[in-house]
mmCIF file of C-alpha atoms and ligand atoms in Angstrom:
data_model
loop_
_atom_site.group_PDB
_atom_site.id
_atom_site.type_symbol
_atom_site.label_atom_id
_atom_site.label_comp_id
_atom_site.label_asym_id
_atom_site.label_seq_id
_atom_site.Cartn_x
_atom_site.Cartn_y
_atom_site.Cartn_z
ATOM 1 C CA UNK A 13 4.093 -59.562 1.076
ATOM 2 C CA UNK A 14 6.714 -56.949 1.828
ATOM 3 C CA UNK A 15 5.412 -53.966 3.769
ATOM 4 C CA UNK A 16 7.251 -50.713 3.135
ATOM 5 C CA UNK A 17 8.102 -48.230 5.870
ATOM 6 C CA UNK A 18 5.669 -45.764 4.225
ATOM 7 C CA UNK A 19 2.838 -48.335 4.441
ATOM 8 C CA UNK A 20 3.724 -49.074 8.062
ATOM 9 C CA UNK A 21 3.579 -45.404 8.986
ATOM 10 C CA UNK A 22 0.301 -44.950 7.065
ATOM 11 C CA UNK A 23 -1.113 -47.933 8.935
ATOM 12 C CA UNK A 24 0.073 -46.503 12.224
ATOM 13 C CA UNK A 25 -1.514 -43.146 11.434
ATOM 14 C CA UNK A 26 -4.770 -44.948 10.677
ATOM 15 C CA UNK A 27 -4.576 -46.578 14.099
ATOM 16 C CA UNK A 28 -3.815 -43.249 15.736
ATOM 17 C CA UNK A 29 -0.239 -44.211 16.692
ATOM 18 C CA UNK A 30 2.229 -41.358 16.402
ATOM 19 C CA UNK A 31 4.791 -42.139 13.647
ATOM 20 C CA UNK A 32 7.613 -40.907 15.918
ATOM 21 C CA UNK A 33 6.853 -43.646 18.421
ATOM 22 C CA UNK A 34 6.511 -46.312 15.744
ATOM 23 C CA UNK A 35 9.836 -45.359 14.226
ATOM 24 C CA UNK A 36 11.744 -44.987 17.534
ATOM 25 C CA UNK A 37 14.634 -47.447 17.966
ATOM 26 C CA UNK A 38 14.556 -49.651 21.050
ATOM 27 C CA UNK A 39 15.710 -47.784 24.123
ATOM 28 C CA UNK A 40 19.443 -47.415 24.684
ATOM 29 C CA UNK A 41 21.047 -48.911 27.779
ATOM 30 C CA UNK A 42 21.684 -45.379 29.014
ATOM 31 C CA UNK A 43 18.020 -44.408 28.537
ATOM 32 C CA UNK A 44 16.849 -47.528 30.383
ATOM 33 C CA UNK A 45 19.285 -46.806 33.213
ATOM 34 C CA UNK A 46 18.577 -43.068 33.298
ATOM 35 C CA UNK A 47 14.889 -43.732 33.981
ATOM 36 C CA UNK A 48 16.087 -45.393 37.214
ATOM 37 C CA UNK A 49 18.772 -42.813 38.065
ATOM 38 C CA UNK A 50 21.678 -44.927 36.733
ATOM 39 C CA UNK A 51 23.958 -43.833 33.864
ATOM 40 C CA UNK A 52 25.397 -46.381 31.430
ATOM 41 C CA UNK A 53 28.624 -46.056 29.501
ATOM 42 C CA UNK A 54 31.818 -47.657 28.293
ATOM 43 C CA UNK A 55 35.555 -47.383 28.187
ATOM 44 C CA UNK A 56 36.977 -46.269 24.851
ATOM 45 C CA UNK A 57 40.614 -46.106 23.823
ATOM 46 C CA UNK A 58 42.078 -44.387 20.767
ATOM 47 C CA UNK A 59 42.138 -47.695 18.848
ATOM 48 C CA UNK A 60 38.396 -48.292 19.166
ATOM 49 C CA UNK A 61 37.628 -44.615 18.766
ATOM 50 C CA UNK A 62 38.992 -44.655 15.226
ATOM 51 C CA UNK A 63 36.486 -47.404 14.285
ATOM 52 C CA UNK A 64 33.232 -45.723 13.187
ATOM 53 C CA UNK A 65 31.264 -48.845 14.176
ATOM 54 C CA UNK A 66 32.487 -48.465 17.754
ATOM 55 C CA UNK A 67 31.550 -44.796 17.809
ATOM 56 C CA UNK A 68 28.139 -45.894 16.528
ATOM 57 C CA UNK A 69 27.712 -48.178 19.551
ATOM 58 C CA UNK A 70 28.740 -45.392 21.922
ATOM 59 C CA UNK A 71 26.272 -43.000 20.344
ATOM 60 C CA UNK A 72 23.397 -45.490 20.313
ATOM 61 C CA UNK A 73 23.876 -46.999 23.787
ATOM 62 C CA UNK A 74 25.904 -44.746 26.101
ATOM 63 C CA UNK A 75 25.524 -41.588 28.158
ATOM 64 C CA UNK A 76 29.057 -41.686 29.561
ATOM 65 C CA UNK A 77 32.519 -42.596 28.294
ATOM 66 C CA UNK A 78 35.788 -43.193 30.108
ATOM 67 C CA UNK A 79 39.137 -43.060 28.283
ATOM 68 C CA UNK A 80 40.627 -46.553 28.658
ATOM 69 C CA UNK A 81 44.298 -45.533 28.956
ATOM 70 C CA UNK A 82 44.668 -41.971 27.663
ATOM 71 C CA UNK A 83 44.386 -40.140 31.011
ATOM 72 C CA UNK A 84 46.712 -42.456 32.916
ATOM 73 C CA UNK A 85 49.876 -40.901 34.297
ATOM 74 C CA UNK A 86 52.144 -42.835 31.921
ATOM 75 C CA UNK A 87 50.100 -41.576 28.952
ATOM 76 C CA UNK A 88 50.069 -37.935 30.080
ATOM 77 C CA UNK A 89 53.793 -38.014 31.042
ATOM 78 C CA UNK A 90 55.469 -40.537 28.733
ATOM 79 C CA UNK A 91 59.005 -39.249 29.391
ATOM 80 C CA UNK A 92 59.060 -37.621 32.802
ATOM 81 C CA UNK A 93 57.011 -35.602 35.255
ATOM 82 C CA UNK A 94 57.609 -32.208 33.675
ATOM 83 C CA UNK A 95 56.235 -32.784 30.162
ATOM 84 C CA UNK A 96 52.522 -33.204 29.526
ATOM 85 C CA UNK A 97 50.965 -34.860 26.474
ATOM 86 C CA UNK A 98 47.203 -34.374 26.292
ATOM 87 C CA UNK A 99 46.651 -35.074 22.603
ATOM 88 C CA UNK A 100 44.794 -38.387 22.863
ATOM 89 C CA UNK A 101 42.911 -37.455 26.018
ATOM 90 C CA UNK A 102 41.792 -34.197 24.381
ATOM 91 C CA UNK A 103 40.517 -36.079 21.317
ATOM 92 C CA UNK A 104 38.292 -38.310 23.450
ATOM 93 C CA UNK A 105 37.098 -35.547 25.774
ATOM 94 C CA UNK A 106 36.305 -33.251 22.823
ATOM 95 C CA UNK A 107 34.392 -36.057 21.089
ATOM 96 C CA UNK A 108 32.321 -36.686 24.224
ATOM 97 C CA UNK A 109 31.625 -32.999 24.691
ATOM 98 C CA UNK A 110 30.486 -32.609 21.055
ATOM 99 C CA UNK A 111 28.153 -35.591 21.447
ATOM 100 C CA UNK A 112 26.645 -34.615 24.787
ATOM 101 C CA UNK A 113 28.245 -37.545 26.625
ATOM 102 C CA UNK A 114 29.360 -37.333 30.238
ATOM 103 C CA UNK A 115 32.976 -38.252 30.990
ATOM 104 C CA UNK A 116 34.580 -40.270 33.784
ATOM 105 C CA UNK A 117 38.237 -39.589 34.439
ATOM 106 C CA UNK A 118 40.425 -42.693 34.881
ATOM 107 C CA UNK A 119 42.768 -42.210 36.712
ATOM 108 C CA UNK A 120 44.944 -39.604 38.453
ATOM 109 C CA UNK A 121 47.268 -42.176 40.004
ATOM 110 C CA UNK A 122 47.362 -45.943 39.502
ATOM 111 C CA UNK A 123 49.181 -46.712 42.729
ATOM 112 C CA UNK A 124 50.526 -50.069 41.600
ATOM 113 C CA UNK A 125 54.232 -50.654 40.877
ATOM 114 C CA UNK A 126 53.509 -52.367 37.541
ATOM 115 C CA UNK A 127 51.436 -49.470 36.235
ATOM 116 C CA UNK A 128 53.199 -46.345 37.463
ATOM 117 C CA UNK A 129 55.179 -44.587 34.684
ATOM 118 C CA UNK A 130 58.524 -46.321 34.100
ATOM 119 C CA UNK A 131 60.445 -43.112 34.815
ATOM 120 C CA UNK A 132 59.032 -42.964 38.343
ATOM 121 C CA UNK A 133 61.392 -45.793 39.406
ATOM 122 C CA UNK A 134 64.604 -44.183 38.176
ATOM 123 C CA UNK A 135 63.861 -40.468 38.409
ATOM 124 C CA UNK A 136 66.229 -38.424 40.592
ATOM 125 C CA UNK A 137 63.982 -36.906 43.262
ATOM 126 C CA UNK A 138 66.920 -34.926 44.725
ATOM 127 C CA UNK A 139 67.885 -34.298 48.349
ATOM 128 C CA UNK A 140 64.305 -33.899 49.618
ATOM 129 C CA UNK A 141 62.404 -36.679 47.817
ATOM 130 C CA UNK A 142 59.207 -36.357 49.883
ATOM 131 C CA UNK A 143 58.828 -32.708 48.908
ATOM 132 C CA UNK A 144 59.742 -33.362 45.281
ATOM 133 C CA UNK A 145 57.194 -36.183 44.881
ATOM 134 C CA UNK A 146 54.521 -34.092 46.620
ATOM 135 C CA UNK A 147 55.277 -31.290 44.177
ATOM 136 C CA UNK A 148 55.138 -33.621 41.130
ATOM 137 C CA UNK A 149 51.863 -35.194 42.263
ATOM 138 C CA UNK A 150 50.235 -31.873 43.159
ATOM 139 C CA UNK A 151 51.172 -30.367 39.821
ATOM 140 C CA UNK A 152 49.929 -33.449 37.972
ATOM 141 C CA UNK A 153 46.551 -33.532 39.725
ATOM 142 C CA UNK A 154 46.024 -29.767 39.474
ATOM 143 C CA UNK A 155 46.990 -29.577 35.798
ATOM 144 C CA UNK A 156 44.919 -32.539 34.638
ATOM 145 C CA UNK A 157 41.858 -31.645 36.749
ATOM 146 C CA UNK A 158 41.958 -27.987 35.721
ATOM 147 C CA UNK A 159 42.313 -28.803 32.023
ATOM 148 C CA UNK A 160 39.057 -30.774 31.910
ATOM 149 C CA UNK A 161 37.379 -29.028 34.871
ATOM 150 C CA UNK A 162 33.618 -29.667 34.913
ATOM 151 C CA UNK A 163 33.712 -31.694 31.663
ATOM 152 C CA UNK A 164 34.880 -34.650 33.763
ATOM 153 C CA UNK A 165 32.124 -35.163 36.354
ATOM 154 C CA UNK A 166 33.819 -37.936 38.311
ATOM 155 C CA UNK A 167 37.468 -38.936 38.723
ATOM 156 C CA UNK A 168 39.027 -42.219 39.752
ATOM 157 C CA UNK A 169 41.556 -40.298 41.792
ATOM 158 C CA UNK A 170 43.350 -43.448 42.955
ATOM 159 C CA UNK A 171 43.289 -46.862 41.292
ATOM 160 C CA UNK A 172 44.184 -50.255 42.848
ATOM 161 C CA UNK A 173 46.295 -49.196 45.836
ATOM 162 C CA UNK A 174 45.613 -52.382 47.833
ATOM 163 C CA UNK A 175 47.518 -55.612 47.133
ATOM 164 C CA UNK A 176 44.931 -58.242 46.180
ATOM 165 C CA UNK A 177 46.809 -61.160 47.783
ATOM 166 C CA UNK A 178 47.845 -59.650 51.124
ATOM 167 C CA UNK A 179 45.399 -56.777 51.555
ATOM 168 C CA UNK A 180 48.362 -54.535 52.412
ATOM 169 C CA UNK A 181 48.923 -51.174 50.746
ATOM 170 C CA UNK A 182 51.059 -51.350 47.600
ATOM 171 C CA UNK A 183 54.365 -49.478 47.676
ATOM 172 C CA UNK A 184 55.690 -47.493 44.690
ATOM 173 C CA UNK A 185 58.609 -45.122 44.172
ATOM 174 C CA UNK A 186 56.219 -42.307 45.156
ATOM 175 C CA UNK A 187 55.185 -43.922 48.455
ATOM 176 C CA UNK A 188 58.772 -44.808 49.362
ATOM 177 C CA UNK A 189 59.767 -41.183 48.778
ATOM 178 C CA UNK A 190 56.812 -39.773 50.719
ATOM 179 C CA UNK A 191 57.084 -42.201 53.623
ATOM 180 C CA UNK A 192 53.814 -44.129 53.164
ATOM 181 C CA UNK A 193 51.211 -45.065 50.542
ATOM 182 C CA UNK A 194 48.560 -43.170 52.520
ATOM 183 C CA UNK A 195 50.589 -39.948 52.210
ATOM 184 C CA UNK A 196 50.421 -40.261 48.404
ATOM 185 C CA UNK A 197 46.724 -41.163 48.270
ATOM 186 C CA UNK A 198 45.605 -38.500 50.743
ATOM 187 C CA UNK A 199 47.498 -35.799 48.869
ATOM 188 C CA UNK A 200 45.959 -36.863 45.547
ATOM 189 C CA UNK A 201 42.403 -36.728 46.941
ATOM 190 C CA UNK A 202 42.930 -33.439 48.814
ATOM 191 C CA UNK A 203 44.440 -31.786 45.741
ATOM 192 C CA UNK A 204 41.625 -33.050 43.507
ATOM 193 C CA UNK A 205 38.949 -31.746 45.897
ATOM 194 C CA UNK A 206 40.640 -28.346 46.113
ATOM 195 C CA UNK A 207 40.985 -28.136 42.299
ATOM 196 C CA UNK A 208 37.565 -29.455 41.184
ATOM 197 C CA UNK A 209 35.336 -29.137 44.262
ATOM 198 C CA UNK A 210 32.160 -30.308 42.486
ATOM 199 C CA UNK A 211 33.643 -33.490 41.061
ATOM 200 C CA UNK A 212 32.697 -36.909 42.508
ATOM 201 C CA UNK A 213 35.977 -38.402 43.765
ATOM 202 C CA UNK A 214 36.398 -42.171 43.583
ATOM 203 C CA UNK A 215 38.728 -44.798 45.016
ATOM 204 C CA UNK A 216 38.595 -47.573 42.368
ATOM 205 C CA UNK A 217 39.557 -51.238 42.863
ATOM 206 C CA UNK A 218 38.676 -54.793 41.892
ATOM 207 C CA UNK A 219 38.046 -56.490 45.235
ATOM 208 C CA UNK A 220 35.436 -59.229 44.803
ATOM 209 C CA UNK A 221 33.919 -62.164 46.673
ATOM 210 C CA UNK A 222 36.973 -64.328 45.880
ATOM 211 C CA UNK A 223 39.552 -62.547 48.023
ATOM 212 C CA UNK A 224 38.833 -61.889 51.658
ATOM 213 C CA UNK A 225 42.221 -60.270 52.241
ATOM 214 C CA UNK A 226 41.647 -57.794 49.425
ATOM 215 C CA UNK A 227 38.181 -56.796 50.615
ATOM 216 C CA UNK A 228 39.469 -56.376 54.184
ATOM 217 C CA UNK A 229 42.339 -54.220 52.927
ATOM 218 C CA UNK A 230 40.025 -51.995 50.900
ATOM 219 C CA UNK A 231 37.686 -51.616 53.889
ATOM 220 C CA UNK A 232 40.644 -50.655 56.101
ATOM 221 C CA UNK A 233 41.671 -48.046 53.554
ATOM 222 C CA UNK A 234 38.136 -46.633 53.307
ATOM 223 C CA UNK A 235 37.875 -46.416 57.118
ATOM 224 C CA UNK A 236 41.255 -44.702 57.233
ATOM 225 C CA UNK A 237 40.086 -42.091 54.700
ATOM 226 C CA UNK A 238 37.138 -41.280 56.959
ATOM 227 C CA UNK A 239 39.314 -41.112 60.109
ATOM 228 C CA UNK A 240 41.791 -38.771 58.441
ATOM 229 C CA UNK A 241 39.070 -36.634 56.856
ATOM 230 C CA UNK A 242 40.233 -37.411 53.307
ATOM 231 C CA UNK A 243 37.651 -36.294 50.711
ATOM 232 C CA UNK A 244 36.621 -39.583 49.058
ATOM 233 C CA UNK A 245 32.976 -39.783 47.926
ATOM 234 C CA UNK A 246 32.674 -43.119 46.218
ATOM 235 C CA UNK A 247 34.055 -46.632 45.927
ATOM 236 C CA UNK A 248 34.492 -47.715 42.298
ATOM 237 C CA UNK A 249 33.604 -51.413 41.851
ATOM 238 C CA UNK A 250 35.606 -52.492 38.814
ATOM 239 C CA UNK A 251 33.554 -55.681 38.322
ATOM 240 C CA UNK A 252 35.880 -57.707 36.101
ATOM 241 C CA UNK A 253 33.822 -60.853 36.599
ATOM 242 C CA UNK A 254 34.861 -64.454 35.842
ATOM 243 C CA UNK A 255 32.209 -66.927 34.748
ATOM 244 C CA UNK A 256 32.447 -70.334 36.478
ATOM 245 C CA UNK A 257 30.983 -73.576 35.091
ATOM 246 C CA UNK A 258 30.428 -75.261 38.474
ATOM 247 C CA UNK A 259 28.660 -72.456 40.371
ATOM 248 C CA UNK A 260 25.033 -71.338 40.011
ATOM 249 C CA UNK A 261 24.132 -68.209 38.024
ATOM 250 C CA UNK A 262 27.319 -68.267 35.964
ATOM 251 C CA UNK A 263 29.529 -68.000 39.046
ATOM 252 C CA UNK A 264 27.606 -65.577 41.271
ATOM 253 C CA UNK A 265 25.684 -68.044 43.398
ATOM 254 C CA UNK A 266 24.008 -67.331 46.718
ATOM 255 C CA UNK A 267 27.246 -67.870 48.691
ATOM 256 C CA UNK A 268 29.040 -65.336 46.509
ATOM 257 C CA UNK A 269 26.123 -62.930 46.785
ATOM 258 C CA UNK A 270 26.155 -63.151 50.596
ATOM 259 C CA UNK A 271 29.835 -62.282 50.758
ATOM 260 C CA UNK A 272 29.389 -59.438 48.304
ATOM 261 C CA UNK A 273 26.396 -58.003 50.163
ATOM 262 C CA UNK A 274 28.349 -58.116 53.425
ATOM 263 C CA UNK A 275 31.085 -56.076 51.797
ATOM 264 C CA UNK A 276 28.726 -53.537 50.193
ATOM 265 C CA UNK A 277 26.832 -53.178 53.494
ATOM 266 C CA UNK A 278 30.096 -52.324 55.262
ATOM 267 C CA UNK A 279 31.150 -49.837 52.556
ATOM 268 C CA UNK A 280 27.807 -48.044 52.431
ATOM 269 C CA UNK A 281 27.618 -47.952 56.256
ATOM 270 C CA UNK A 282 30.747 -45.787 56.102
ATOM 271 C CA UNK A 283 28.775 -43.348 53.928
ATOM 272 C CA UNK A 284 30.374 -44.141 50.572
ATOM 273 C CA UNK A 285 28.509 -43.956 47.283
ATOM 274 C CA UNK A 286 29.161 -46.617 44.615
ATOM 275 C CA UNK A 287 29.755 -46.860 40.866
ATOM 276 C CA UNK A 288 30.296 -49.968 38.748
ATOM 277 C CA UNK A 289 33.298 -48.802 36.764
ATOM 278 C CA UNK A 290 34.712 -51.598 34.555
ATOM 279 C CA UNK A 291 32.222 -54.430 34.017
ATOM 280 C CA UNK A 292 33.203 -57.313 31.741
ATOM 281 C CA UNK A 293 33.106 -61.125 32.009
ATOM 282 C CA UNK A 294 36.049 -63.438 31.497
ATOM 283 C CA UNK A 295 34.659 -66.761 30.157
ATOM 284 C CA UNK A 296 37.998 -68.604 29.860
ATOM 285 C CA UNK A 297 36.719 -71.342 32.207
ATOM 286 C CA UNK A 298 33.427 -72.022 30.378
ATOM 287 C CA UNK A 299 33.693 -74.893 27.878
ATOM 288 C CA UNK A 300 31.312 -75.324 24.975
ATOM 289 C CA UNK A 301 29.882 -73.450 22.043
ATOM 290 C CA UNK A 302 29.080 -69.759 21.856
ATOM 291 C CA UNK A 303 25.477 -70.318 22.961
ATOM 292 C CA UNK A 304 26.553 -72.053 26.191
ATOM 293 C CA UNK A 305 29.209 -69.459 26.908
ATOM 294 C CA UNK A 306 26.966 -66.491 26.153
ATOM 295 C CA UNK A 307 24.316 -67.876 28.493
ATOM 296 C CA UNK A 308 26.838 -68.178 31.355
ATOM 297 C CA UNK A 309 28.128 -64.651 30.722
ATOM 298 C CA UNK A 310 24.581 -63.277 30.693
ATOM 299 C CA UNK A 311 23.707 -65.220 33.871
ATOM 300 C CA UNK A 312 26.572 -63.873 35.947
ATOM 301 C CA UNK A 313 26.023 -60.364 34.589
ATOM 302 C CA UNK A 314 22.355 -60.425 35.525
ATOM 303 C CA UNK A 315 22.873 -61.934 38.986
ATOM 304 C CA UNK A 316 25.731 -59.573 39.823
ATOM 305 C CA UNK A 317 23.864 -56.492 38.597
ATOM 306 C CA UNK A 318 20.560 -57.438 40.258
ATOM 307 C CA UNK A 319 22.386 -57.698 43.574
ATOM 308 C CA UNK A 320 24.650 -54.670 43.208
ATOM 309 C CA UNK A 321 22.030 -52.332 41.695
ATOM 310 C CA UNK A 322 19.712 -53.112 44.609
ATOM 311 C CA UNK A 323 21.986 -50.655 46.446
ATOM 312 C CA UNK A 324 20.596 -47.246 45.595
ATOM 313 C CA UNK A 325 24.076 -45.803 46.164
ATOM 314 C CA UNK A 326 25.117 -47.129 42.722
ATOM 315 C CA UNK A 327 24.841 -44.293 40.186
ATOM 316 C CA UNK A 328 26.599 -45.710 37.120
ATOM 317 C CA UNK A 329 27.289 -48.922 35.214
ATOM 318 C CA UNK A 330 30.326 -48.705 32.953
ATOM 319 C CA UNK A 331 31.493 -51.633 30.825
ATOM 320 C CA UNK A 332 35.184 -52.021 30.042
ATOM 321 C CA UNK A 333 34.543 -52.134 26.307
ATOM 322 C CA UNK A 334 31.387 -52.539 24.191
ATOM 323 C CA UNK A 335 32.622 -55.318 21.890
ATOM 324 C CA UNK A 336 34.642 -58.526 22.160
ATOM 325 C CA UNK A 337 36.657 -57.254 19.195
ATOM 326 C CA UNK A 338 38.632 -54.733 21.233
ATOM 327 C CA UNK A 339 38.468 -56.112 24.774
ATOM 328 C CA UNK A 340 41.686 -56.007 26.788
ATOM 329 C CA UNK A 341 40.780 -59.538 28.000
ATOM 330 C CA UNK A 342 41.606 -60.989 24.568
ATOM 331 C CA UNK A 343 45.275 -60.275 25.395
ATOM 332 C CA UNK A 344 45.297 -62.197 28.703
ATOM 333 C CA UNK A 345 48.166 -64.649 29.150
ATOM 334 C CA UNK A 346 45.747 -67.404 30.182
ATOM 335 C CA UNK A 347 43.992 -68.576 27.016
ATOM 336 C CA UNK A 348 40.939 -70.773 26.610
ATOM 337 C CA UNK A 349 41.660 -74.472 26.065
ATOM 338 C CA UNK A 350 40.037 -74.177 22.592
ATOM 339 C CA UNK A 351 42.049 -70.968 21.865
ATOM 340 C CA UNK A 352 38.873 -69.210 20.751
ATOM 341 C CA UNK A 353 38.401 -65.523 21.605
ATOM 342 C CA UNK A 354 36.484 -64.540 24.745
ATOM 343 C CA UNK A 355 32.818 -63.511 24.692
ATOM 344 C CA UNK A 356 33.206 -60.888 27.358
ATOM 345 C CA UNK A 357 31.356 -57.719 26.325
ATOM 346 C CA UNK A 358 27.753 -56.737 25.494
ATOM 347 C CA UNK A 359 28.438 -56.896 21.716
ATOM 348 C CA UNK A 360 30.356 -59.536 19.760
ATOM 349 C CA UNK A 361 33.299 -58.993 17.429
ATOM 350 C CA UNK A 362 30.873 -58.253 14.553
ATOM 351 C CA UNK A 363 29.046 -55.609 16.590
ATOM 352 C CA UNK A 364 25.978 -57.777 17.153
ATOM 353 C CA UNK A 365 24.404 -57.740 20.632
ATOM 354 C CA UNK A 366 25.079 -60.647 22.999
ATOM 355 C CA UNK A 367 22.677 -61.993 25.613
ATOM 356 C CA UNK A 368 24.900 -59.985 27.998
ATOM 357 C CA UNK A 369 23.419 -56.820 26.478
ATOM 358 C CA UNK A 370 19.932 -58.104 27.305
ATOM 359 C CA UNK A 371 21.040 -58.993 30.844
ATOM 360 C CA UNK A 372 22.281 -55.443 31.421
ATOM 361 C CA UNK A 373 19.062 -53.983 29.974
ATOM 362 C CA UNK A 374 16.901 -56.173 32.224
ATOM 363 C CA UNK A 375 18.947 -55.444 35.337
ATOM 364 C CA UNK A 376 18.796 -51.687 34.700
ATOM 365 C CA UNK A 377 15.051 -51.883 34.025
ATOM 366 C CA UNK A 378 14.513 -53.807 37.270
ATOM 367 C CA UNK A 379 16.721 -51.630 39.493
ATOM 368 C CA UNK A 380 15.046 -49.615 42.216
ATOM 369 C CA UNK A 381 14.596 -45.995 41.139
ATOM 370 C CA UNK A 382 17.015 -43.556 42.762
ATOM 371 C CA UNK A 383 17.188 -39.789 42.756
HETATM 372 C C1 XIL B 12 43.731 -51.844 31.119
HETATM 373 C C2 XIL B 12 43.510 -51.488 29.660
HETATM 374 O O1 XIL B 12 42.259 -51.979 29.254
HETATM 375 C C3 XIL B 12 44.627 -52.059 28.815
HETATM 376 O O2 XIL B 12 44.517 -51.578 27.489
HETATM 377 C C4 XIL B 12 45.989 -51.660 29.398
HETATM 378 O O3 XIL B 12 47.018 -52.304 28.698
HETATM 379 C C5 XIL B 12 46.098 -52.007 30.865
HETATM 380 O O4 XIL B 12 45.003 -51.436 31.546
HETATM 381 N N1 XIL B 12 41.797 -52.217 35.797
HETATM 382 C C6 XIL B 12 41.880 -50.883 35.462
HETATM 383 C C7 XIL B 12 42.056 -50.490 34.055
HETATM 384 O O5 XIL B 12 41.688 -50.034 36.329
HETATM 385 O O6 XIL B 12 42.778 -49.304 33.920
HETATM 386 C C8 XIL B 12 42.724 -51.594 33.264
HETATM 387 O O7 XIL B 12 42.751 -51.202 31.891
HETATM 388 C C9 XIL B 12 41.987 -52.889 33.455
HETATM 389 C C10 XIL B 12 42.014 -53.309 34.897
#
């Protein structure tokens, strides 16, 4: 017998259950997180944004969005430092504002030679390059921060400034002109704090339990910020995880957890807050059918989040894309042996939830409540 919605509601009324509660959809990831003091959101680029199904996922699951590429320096200044193009960034920020979503800014400078704007390598900085770069960077940070002001509540001021293999600071045309990478980073943070004093300022990177040199380099940088009085509030944990077939819990076994806890203990002892800024799971190394792969992805997600969210300093979980359909990981050079697409996000390519979605929901629901 088919029961209509009207009959269900009538039955509920008879039982004294409020129809509103009966009809309510299951809680969104953001609502589950918010009850514990943790916001949930996703990256969104212009490509995904134009897909109404993707916007549907944002509106049903998220409290925060972060533009995937549209605020990066090369997107704002495609041709040179003196022209600004805010069209795509404005579209995403306006959409979020209309829909009551919070916005993370990513990023004011990606201090990595591969990802700085192309023009930065060949630009003529004139007879006093240090002053010219300082002027370009100051104007960039002031203009972008002022434009979005309090609509962007937290900025990744600097992204990936530490070399993951050596742990040394990466050099770019900007750092060579200014004399050191630290000179560039410190100026970016100081300018951001002066321009948007209430914004949470983040150093964002992907150090994990696999690279001791990278973690040590990031810790050195964070200590240096404190010694120099640079206004950095938070470490952004990118969390681009890789599932492993031969390690417990999808790749985040107890050994990995111990290393990770040691790192987070050291970071929080320096007084830094934390955000998970770019969670996704690369399952290139997991053989088998979708069920096997999805289970491994859910396992590592759950184990990683249970550990990391046990730190009350973590205030946000952002995924780097809601669906496999649009994930940047599908374009990786290293492909799966079976050439099938990755299963890396909380929803699959047809916008159906993965076990990873359930893992995030359970981890958020189990996280200690924070202010
Ligand atoms: C990636 C985007 O997802 C891609 O579309 C783009 O081609 C390259 O950048 N760490 C970061 C993000 O901080 O900005 C990167 O985003 C993913 C890795």
